[in-house]
CSV table of C-alpha atoms in Angstrom, one decimal:
chain,number,residue,atom,x,y,z
H,561,MET,CA,105.1,122.6,-9.5
H,562,LEU,CA,102.2,124.2,-11.3
H,563,LYS,CA,102.9,127.6,-12.9
H,564,ILE,CA,100.5,129.8,-14.8
H,565,GLY,CA,102.1,132.8,-16.5
H,566,ASN,CA,104.2,134.1,-13.5
H,567,ILE,CA,101.8,132.9,-10.7
H,568,GLU,CA,103.5,129.7,-9.2
H,569,MET,CA,101.2,127.4,-7.1
H,570,LYS,CA,102.8,125.2,-4.1
H,571,ASN,CA,101.3,122.0,-5.3
H,572,GLN,CA,99.4,120.6,-8.3
H,573,VAL,CA,95.9,120.6,-6.6
H,574,VAL,CA,93.3,122.9,-8.0
H,575,LEU,CA,89.6,123.7,-6.7
H,576,ALA,CA,87.2,123.7,-9.6
H,577,PRO,CA,84.9,126.6,-10.0
H,578,MET,CA,81.5,125.3,-8.9
H,579,ALA,CA,78.4,127.4,-9.4
H,580,GLY,CA,76.8,128.1,-6.0
H,581,VAL,CA,79.7,126.7,-4.0
H,582,CYS,CA,83.0,128.4,-4.7
H,583,ASN,CA,82.3,131.6,-2.8
H,584,PRO,CA,85.1,133.1,-0.4
H,585,ALA,CA,83.5,131.2,2.6
H,586,PHE,CA,84.3,127.8,0.9
H,587,ARG,CA,87.4,128.8,-1.2
H,588,LEU,CA,88.9,130.1,2.0
H,589,ILE,CA,88.5,126.9,3.8
H,590,ALA,CA,90.1,125.3,0.7
H,591,LYS,CA,93.1,127.1,0.8
H,592,GLU,CA,93.5,126.6,4.5
H,593,PHE,CA,93.3,123.0,3.6
H,594,GLY,CA,96.5,123.7,1.7
H,595,THR,CA,94.9,123.9,-2.2
H,596,GLY,CA,97.5,125.2,-4.6
H,597,LEU,CA,94.8,127.3,-6.5
H,598,VAL,CA,91.4,128.0,-5.8
H,599,CYS,CA,89.0,129.0,-8.7
H,600,ALA,CA,86.0,131.4,-8.1
H,601,GLU,CA,82.4,130.4,-9.3
H,602,MET,CA,81.5,131.6,-12.9
H,603,VAL,CA,80.3,135.0,-13.4
H,604,SER,CA,78.3,136.5,-16.3
H,605,ASP,CA,80.4,139.1,-18.5
H,606,LYS,CA,77.2,141.2,-19.0
H,607,ALA,CA,76.4,141.2,-15.3
H,608,ILE,CA,80.0,142.4,-14.5
H,609,VAL,CA,79.6,145.2,-17.4
H,610,HIS,CA,76.2,146.1,-16.0
H,611,GLY,CA,78.0,146.4,-12.5
H,612,ASN,CA,74.9,145.0,-10.5
H,613,LYS,CA,75.7,144.9,-6.5
H,614,ARG,CA,75.5,141.2,-6.2
H,615,THR,CA,77.7,140.5,-9.2
H,616,ARG,CA,80.6,142.9,-8.0
H,617,GLN,CA,80.1,141.0,-4.5
H,618,MET,CA,80.9,137.7,-6.3
H,619,LEU,CA,84.2,139.3,-7.6
H,620,PHE,CA,85.4,140.0,-4.1
H,621,VAL,CA,88.7,138.1,-3.3
H,622,ASP,CA,90.2,137.7,0.2
H,623,GLU,CA,94.0,138.1,0.1
H,624,ARG,CA,94.2,134.9,2.3
H,625,GLU,CA,92.7,133.1,-1.0
H,626,LYS,CA,95.5,133.9,-3.1
H,627,PRO,CA,96.5,132.7,-5.8
H,628,LEU,CA,93.1,132.7,-7.0
H,629,SER,CA,91.4,132.5,-10.7
H,630,LEU,CA,88.4,134.3,-11.2
H,631,GLN,CA,86.1,132.8,-14.1
H,632,ILE,CA,84.0,134.7,-16.7
H,633,VAL,CA,81.7,133.5,-19.2
H,634,GLY,CA,79.9,134.9,-22.2
H,635,GLY,CA,79.4,134.9,-26.0
H,636,ASP,CA,79.8,138.3,-27.3
H,637,ARG,CA,83.4,139.6,-27.6
H,638,GLN,CA,82.8,143.1,-26.7
H,639,SER,CA,81.1,142.4,-23.2
H,640,LEU,CA,83.4,139.4,-22.4
H,641,VAL,CA,86.5,141.8,-23.1
H,642,GLU,CA,85.1,144.8,-21.0
H,643,ALA,CA,84.3,142.1,-17.9
H,644,ALA,CA,87.7,140.8,-18.4
H,645,LYS,CA,89.1,144.3,-18.0
H,646,VAL,CA,86.9,144.9,-14.9
H,647,VAL,CA,88.5,141.7,-13.4
H,648,ASP,CA,92.0,142.7,-14.7
H,649,LYS,CA,91.9,146.3,-13.0
H,650,GLU,CA,89.2,146.2,-10.2
H,651,THR,CA,90.1,143.0,-8.5
H,652,ASN,CA,92.9,141.4,-6.9
H,653,ALA,CA,92.3,137.9,-8.6
H,654,ASP,CA,95.7,136.4,-9.9
H,655,ILE,CA,94.1,134.9,-13.3
H,656,ILE,CA,91.2,135.2,-15.4
H,657,ASP,CA,89.7,132.2,-16.5
H,658,ILE,CA,87.2,131.8,-19.4
H,659,ASN,CA,84.5,129.3,-19.1
H,660,MET,CA,84.3,127.3,-22.3
H,661,GLY,CA,82.5,124.0,-20.5
H,662,CYS,CA,79.2,125.1,-19.1
H,663,PRO,CA,76.6,122.8,-20.5
H,664,VAL,CA,73.6,124.6,-19.1
H,665,PRO,CA,71.2,125.5,-22.3
H,666,LYS,CA,70.6,129.1,-20.6
H,667,ILE,CA,74.6,129.5,-21.1
H,668,THR,CA,74.8,127.8,-24.5
H,669,LYS,CA,71.8,129.5,-26.0
H,670,CYS,CA,73.7,132.8,-25.5
H,671,ASP,CA,76.5,131.1,-27.6
H,672,ALA,CA,78.8,131.0,-24.3
H,673,GLY,CA,80.0,128.1,-22.5
H,674,ALA,CA,80.2,124.7,-24.0
H,675,ARG,CA,78.9,126.2,-27.2
H,676,TRP,CA,82.2,127.3,-28.3
H,677,LEU,CA,83.6,123.7,-28.4
H,678,LEU,CA,82.2,123.7,-31.8
H,679,ASN,CA,84.2,126.5,-33.2
H,680,PRO,CA,88.2,126.6,-32.6
H,681,ASP,CA,88.1,129.8,-34.8
H,682,LYS,CA,85.8,131.5,-32.4
H,683,ILE,CA,88.1,130.5,-29.5
H,684,TYR,CA,91.1,131.9,-31.0
H,685,GLU,CA,89.1,135.0,-31.8
H,686,MET,CA,87.4,135.2,-28.1
H,687,VAL,CA,90.8,134.3,-26.4
H,688,SER,CA,93.1,136.6,-28.3
H,689,ALA,CA,90.8,139.4,-27.8
H,690,VAL,CA,90.7,139.0,-23.9
H,691,VAL,CA,94.6,138.4,-23.7
H,692,ASP,CA,95.1,141.8,-25.9
H,693,ALA,CA,92.9,143.6,-23.2
H,694,VAL,CA,94.4,142.6,-20.0
H,695,GLU,CA,97.6,142.2,-18.1
H,696,LYS,CA,96.8,139.2,-15.9
H,697,PRO,CA,97.3,135.6,-17.4
H,698,VAL,CA,94.2,134.2,-19.2
H,699,THR,CA,93.4,130.7,-19.0
H,700,VAL,CA,90.4,128.5,-20.4
H,701,LYS,CA,88.3,125.8,-18.9
H,702,MET,CA,86.8,123.5,-21.4
H,703,ARG,CA,85.3,120.1,-22.1
H,704,ILE,CA,86.4,117.5,-24.5
H,705,GLY,CA,83.7,118.2,-26.9
H,706,TRP,CA,79.8,119.0,-27.6
H,707,ASP,CA,79.0,115.5,-27.9
H,708,SER,CA,80.6,112.3,-29.0
H,709,GLU,CA,80.4,113.2,-32.7
H,710,HIS,CA,82.1,116.5,-32.3
H,711,ILE,CA,85.2,116.3,-30.2
H,712,TYR,CA,87.7,119.0,-31.2
H,713,VAL,CA,89.5,119.4,-27.7
H,714,VAL,CA,93.1,119.3,-29.1
H,715,GLU,CA,92.3,121.8,-32.1
H,716,ASN,CA,90.4,124.0,-29.2
H,717,ALA,CA,93.4,123.9,-26.7
H,718,LEU,CA,95.6,124.7,-29.6
H,719,ALA,CA,93.6,127.6,-30.4
H,720,VAL,CA,93.6,128.7,-26.7
H,721,GLU,CA,97.7,128.2,-26.9
H,722,ARG,CA,97.9,130.1,-30.2
H,723,ALA,CA,95.9,133.2,-28.7
H,724,GLY,CA,98.0,133.6,-25.7
H,725,GLY,CA,96.2,131.6,-23.2
H,726,GLN,CA,98.5,130.8,-20.2
H,727,ALA,CA,96.9,127.3,-19.4
H,728,VAL,CA,94.0,125.0,-20.3
H,729,SER,CA,91.9,123.0,-17.9
H,730,VAL,CA,90.2,120.1,-19.5
H,731,HIS,CA,87.2,118.1,-18.2
H,732,GLY,CA,87.2,114.8,-19.7
H,733,ARG,CA,83.4,114.6,-20.4
H,734,THR,CA,81.3,116.1,-23.5
H,735,ARG,CA,78.4,118.7,-22.9
H,736,GLU,CA,76.0,116.1,-23.7
H,737,GLN,CA,77.2,113.9,-21.0
H,738,LEU,CA,76.7,116.9,-18.2
H,739,TYR,CA,78.0,115.1,-15.1
H,740,THR,CA,77.0,111.5,-16.0
H,741,GLY,CA,78.9,108.8,-17.4
H,742,THR,CA,82.7,108.4,-17.2
H,743,ALA,CA,85.2,111.2,-17.9
H,744,ASP,CA,87.7,110.3,-20.8
H,745,TRP,CA,91.2,111.0,-19.6
H,746,SER,CA,92.8,110.0,-22.9
H,747,HIS,CA,91.9,113.3,-24.2
H,748,ILE,CA,93.5,115.1,-21.7
H,749,LYS,CA,96.7,113.2,-22.4
H,750,ASN,CA,96.3,114.1,-25.9
H,751,VAL,CA,95.9,117.9,-25.3
H,752,LYS,CA,99.0,117.5,-23.0
H,753,GLU,CA,100.9,116.1,-25.8
H,754,ALA,CA,99.7,118.8,-28.2
H,755,ILE,CA,100.4,121.9,-26.2
H,756,SER,CA,103.3,123.5,-24.3
H,757,ILE,CA,101.2,125.5,-21.9
H,758,PRO,CA,100.0,123.8,-18.5
H,759,VAL,CA,97.2,121.4,-18.7
H,760,ILE,CA,95.1,120.8,-15.7
H,761,GLY,CA,93.0,117.5,-15.7
H,762,ASN,CA,89.6,117.5,-14.4
H,763,GLY,CA,86.6,114.6,-14.0
H,764,ASP,CA,86.2,111.9,-11.8
H,765,VAL,CA,89.0,112.5,-9.2
H,766,ALA,CA,87.2,111.1,-6.3
H,767,THR,CA,90.1,110.1,-4.3
H,768,PRO,CA,93.8,110.9,-3.8
H,769,GLU,CA,94.7,107.8,-5.7
H,770,ASP,CA,92.8,108.9,-8.6
H,771,ALA,CA,94.6,112.1,-8.7
H,772,ARG,CA,97.9,110.1,-8.9
H,773,ARG,CA,96.6,108.0,-11.5
H,774,MET,CA,95.5,111.2,-13.6
H,775,LEU,CA,98.7,112.6,-13.3
H,776,ASP,CA,100.3,109.4,-14.3
H,777,GLU,CA,98.2,108.5,-17.0
H,778,THR,CA,97.9,111.9,-18.9
H,779,GLY,CA,101.1,113.7,-17.9
H,780,CYS,CA,98.9,116.9,-16.7
H,781,ASP,CA,100.4,119.4,-14.9
H,782,GLY,CA,97.7,119.9,-12.3
H,783,VAL,CA,94.8,118.1,-11.0
H,784,MET,CA,91.3,120.1,-10.5
H,785,ILE,CA,89.1,118.6,-7.9
H,786,GLY,CA,85.3,119.5,-8.0
H,787,ARG,CA,82.4,117.4,-6.5
H,788,ALA,CA,84.7,115.3,-4.4
H,789,ALA,CA,85.4,118.3,-2.4
H,790,LEU,CA,81.7,119.2,-1.7
H,791,GLY,CA,81.5,119.1,2.2
H,792,ASN,CA,84.8,117.3,2.1
H,793,PRO,CA,87.7,119.9,1.9
H,794,TRP,CA,89.8,117.1,3.7
H,795,MET,CA,89.9,115.5,0.2
H,796,LEU,CA,91.8,118.3,-1.1
H,797,TYR,CA,94.2,118.1,2.0
H,798,ARG,CA,94.7,114.3,1.8
H,799,THR,CA,95.3,114.5,-2.1
H,800,ILE,CA,98.2,117.0,-1.5
H,801,GLN,CA,99.7,114.8,1.3
H,802,TYR,CA,99.4,111.8,-0.9
H,803,LEU,CA,100.8,113.5,-4.0
H,804,SER,CA,103.8,114.6,-2.0
H,805,SER,CA,104.6,111.7,0.2
H,806,GLY,CA,102.6,108.7,-0.7
H,807,GLU,CA,100.8,108.9,2.7
H,808,LEU,CA,97.1,108.3,2.6
H,809,LEU,CA,95.6,110.0,5.6
H,810,PRO,CA,92.5,109.0,7.3
H,811,ASP,CA,89.1,110.5,6.8
H,812,PRO,CA,88.3,113.0,9.6
H,813,GLU,CA,86.4,112.0,12.7
H,814,ALA,CA,82.6,113.6,13.0
H,815,GLU,CA,83.6,116.3,15.3
H,816,GLU,CA,86.2,117.7,12.7
H,817,LYS,CA,83.6,117.5,9.9
H,818,ILE,CA,80.9,119.2,12.4
H,819,ARG,CA,83.7,122.0,13.3
H,820,VAL,CA,84.5,122.9,9.7
H,821,ALA,CA,80.9,122.9,8.6
H,822,ILE,CA,80.1,125.2,11.5
H,823,LEU,CA,83.2,127.5,10.4
H,824,HIS,CA,82.0,127.4,6.9
H,825,MET,CA,78.5,128.4,7.9
H,826,ASP,CA,79.8,131.3,10.2
H,827,ARG,CA,81.7,132.8,7.0
H,828,LEU,CA,78.6,132.4,4.7
H,829,VAL,CA,76.8,134.4,7.4
H,830,ALA,CA,79.3,137.1,7.6
H,831,LEU,CA,79.3,137.2,3.7
H,832,LYS,CA,75.7,137.0,3.0
H,833,GLY,CA,73.7,137.5,6.1
H,834,GLU,CA,72.1,135.0,8.4
H,835,VAL,CA,68.7,134.5,6.2
H,836,VAL,CA,70.5,133.9,2.9
H,837,ALA,CA,73.5,132.0,4.5
H,838,VAL,CA,71.8,129.6,6.4
H,839,ARG,CA,69.4,128.6,3.5
H,840,GLU,CA,72.4,128.3,1.4
H,841,MET,CA,74.2,126.1,3.9
H,842,ARG,CA,71.5,123.4,4.0
H,843,LYS,CA,72.8,121.7,0.9
H,844,HIS,CA,76.4,122.1,2.3
H,845,LEU,CA,75.5,120.3,5.5
H,846,ALA,CA,74.1,117.7,3.9
H,847,TRP,CA,77.3,117.1,2.1
H,848,TYR,CA,79.3,117.5,5.2
H,849,LEU,CA,77.2,115.0,7.0
H,850,LYS,CA,77.3,112.4,4.1
H,851,GLY,CA,78.7,109.1,5.4
H,852,LEU,CA,78.3,109.6,8.9
H,853,LYS,CA,76.5,106.9,11.1
H,854,GLY,CA,73.0,108.2,11.7
H,855,SER,CA,73.1,111.5,9.7
H,856,ALA,CA,70.1,110.6,7.7
H,857,ARG,CA,67.9,111.2,10.9
H,858,ILE,CA,68.9,114.9,11.1
H,859,LYS,CA,69.1,115.9,7.4
H,860,ASP,CA,65.4,116.5,7.0
H,861,VAL,CA,65.6,118.8,10.3
H,862,ILE,CA,68.4,120.7,8.8
H,863,MET,CA,66.7,121.3,5.5
H,864,GLU,CA,64.0,123.2,7.5
H,865,GLY,CA,66.4,125.4,9.7
H,866,THR,CA,66.5,129.0,9.3
H,867,LYS,CA,68.9,130.1,12.3
H,868,ARG,CA,72.7,130.0,12.6
H,869,ASP,CA,72.2,128.9,16.3
H,870,GLU,CA,69.5,126.3,15.6
H,871,MET,CA,71.7,124.7,13.1
H,872,VAL,CA,74.7,124.4,15.4
H,873,HIS,CA,72.5,123.1,18.1
H,874,ILE,CA,71.4,120.3,15.8
H,875,LEU,CA,74.7,119.5,14.4
H,876,GLU,CA,76.3,119.6,18.1
H,877,ASN,CA,73.8,117.4,19.4
H,878,PHE,CA,74.0,114.9,16.8
H,879,VAL,CA,77.8,114.5,17.5
H,880,SER,CA,77.2,114.2,21.1
H,881,GLN,CA,74.7,111.4,20.5
H,882,LEU,CA,77.3,109.6,18.4
H,883,HIS,CA,79.6,109.4,21.6
H,884,GLN,CA,76.5,108.1,23.7
H,885,GLU,CA,75.7,105.5,21.1
H,886,GLY,CA,79.2,104.2,21.0
H,887,PRO,CA,80.4,102.1,17.9
H,888,SER,CA,78.1,100.0,15.8
H,889,ASP,CA,78.1,96.2,16.1
H,890,ALA,CA,79.9,96.2,12.7
H,891,GLU,CA,82.6,98.4,14.2
H,892,ARG,CA,82.9,96.4,17.5
H,893,ALA,CA,83.2,93.1,15.2
H,894,VAL,CA,86.0,94.8,13.4
H,895,ALA,CA,87.9,95.7,16.6
H,896,GLU,CA,87.5,92.5,18.2
H,897,ASN,CA,88.9,90.7,14.8
H,898,ALA,CA,91.8,93.2,15.1
H,899,SER,CA,92.6,92.2,18.6
């Protein structure tokens, strides 16, 4: 099993720290679906140090989510260390993760996120300063490099280990790629062979079979799932089951997807209030509806929704209409051939 410092996970599946997604409402669902480790969305070091109310809310951890990793980002050593101290002493997160992969210009221009990928010495300096200041295990999430001409992932991972980092998550893309192209898992394998601390692989894990293949091809200790879990926490559960037993569970029925979508929305309402939560849930509901027959016709309606009850009514009507319509011609043909 995956173990980071003295924190032991019950399996090898990790939820990636996605901005605008990994708040307590979604993280708790991921945990209820069995995820070994959930990661909170990135929080700015300066925002933590300045202590604004919204940022402090982002540091909230429900005990049911644990073990949980809370991610910080910054380019200034003093503020990064001070932010890490806040997470260490004032939150019940289990792990402090440093973001070294965010490709967004507003982050890299501040000498933070993926900018560090160009300088292993800075990585050592920053990570060692945080490790010396806190008691919780410190980890790093990185990309393989800045661009195809500057891939220093092994040197960077070695710097993290030398600085006292307890694990490294490696996304198999460069900063230049953003989320396009293909993740190169060979670099994850190279990192695993070079360091002795746990390595978590990330990038292009879209199915449970992908997760198995990543573990087999790279030898990594854990698999991080990001975009494949959007509106689809079943991907997490199905991956856990597949890795442990080889059993590939079916995708959920429409009723189950809608039930969990409403649960997600209700938790978000409790967390942020109806006005903010419903607006934020629009993108999540589009993800939950993805792949369901006839969902295109209600997505536009959902994007205009402002009330929780209104959204629930739309979703429940959609499911009841699916039953009234019965199977499609293609589904009927498959059933007849099977019989």
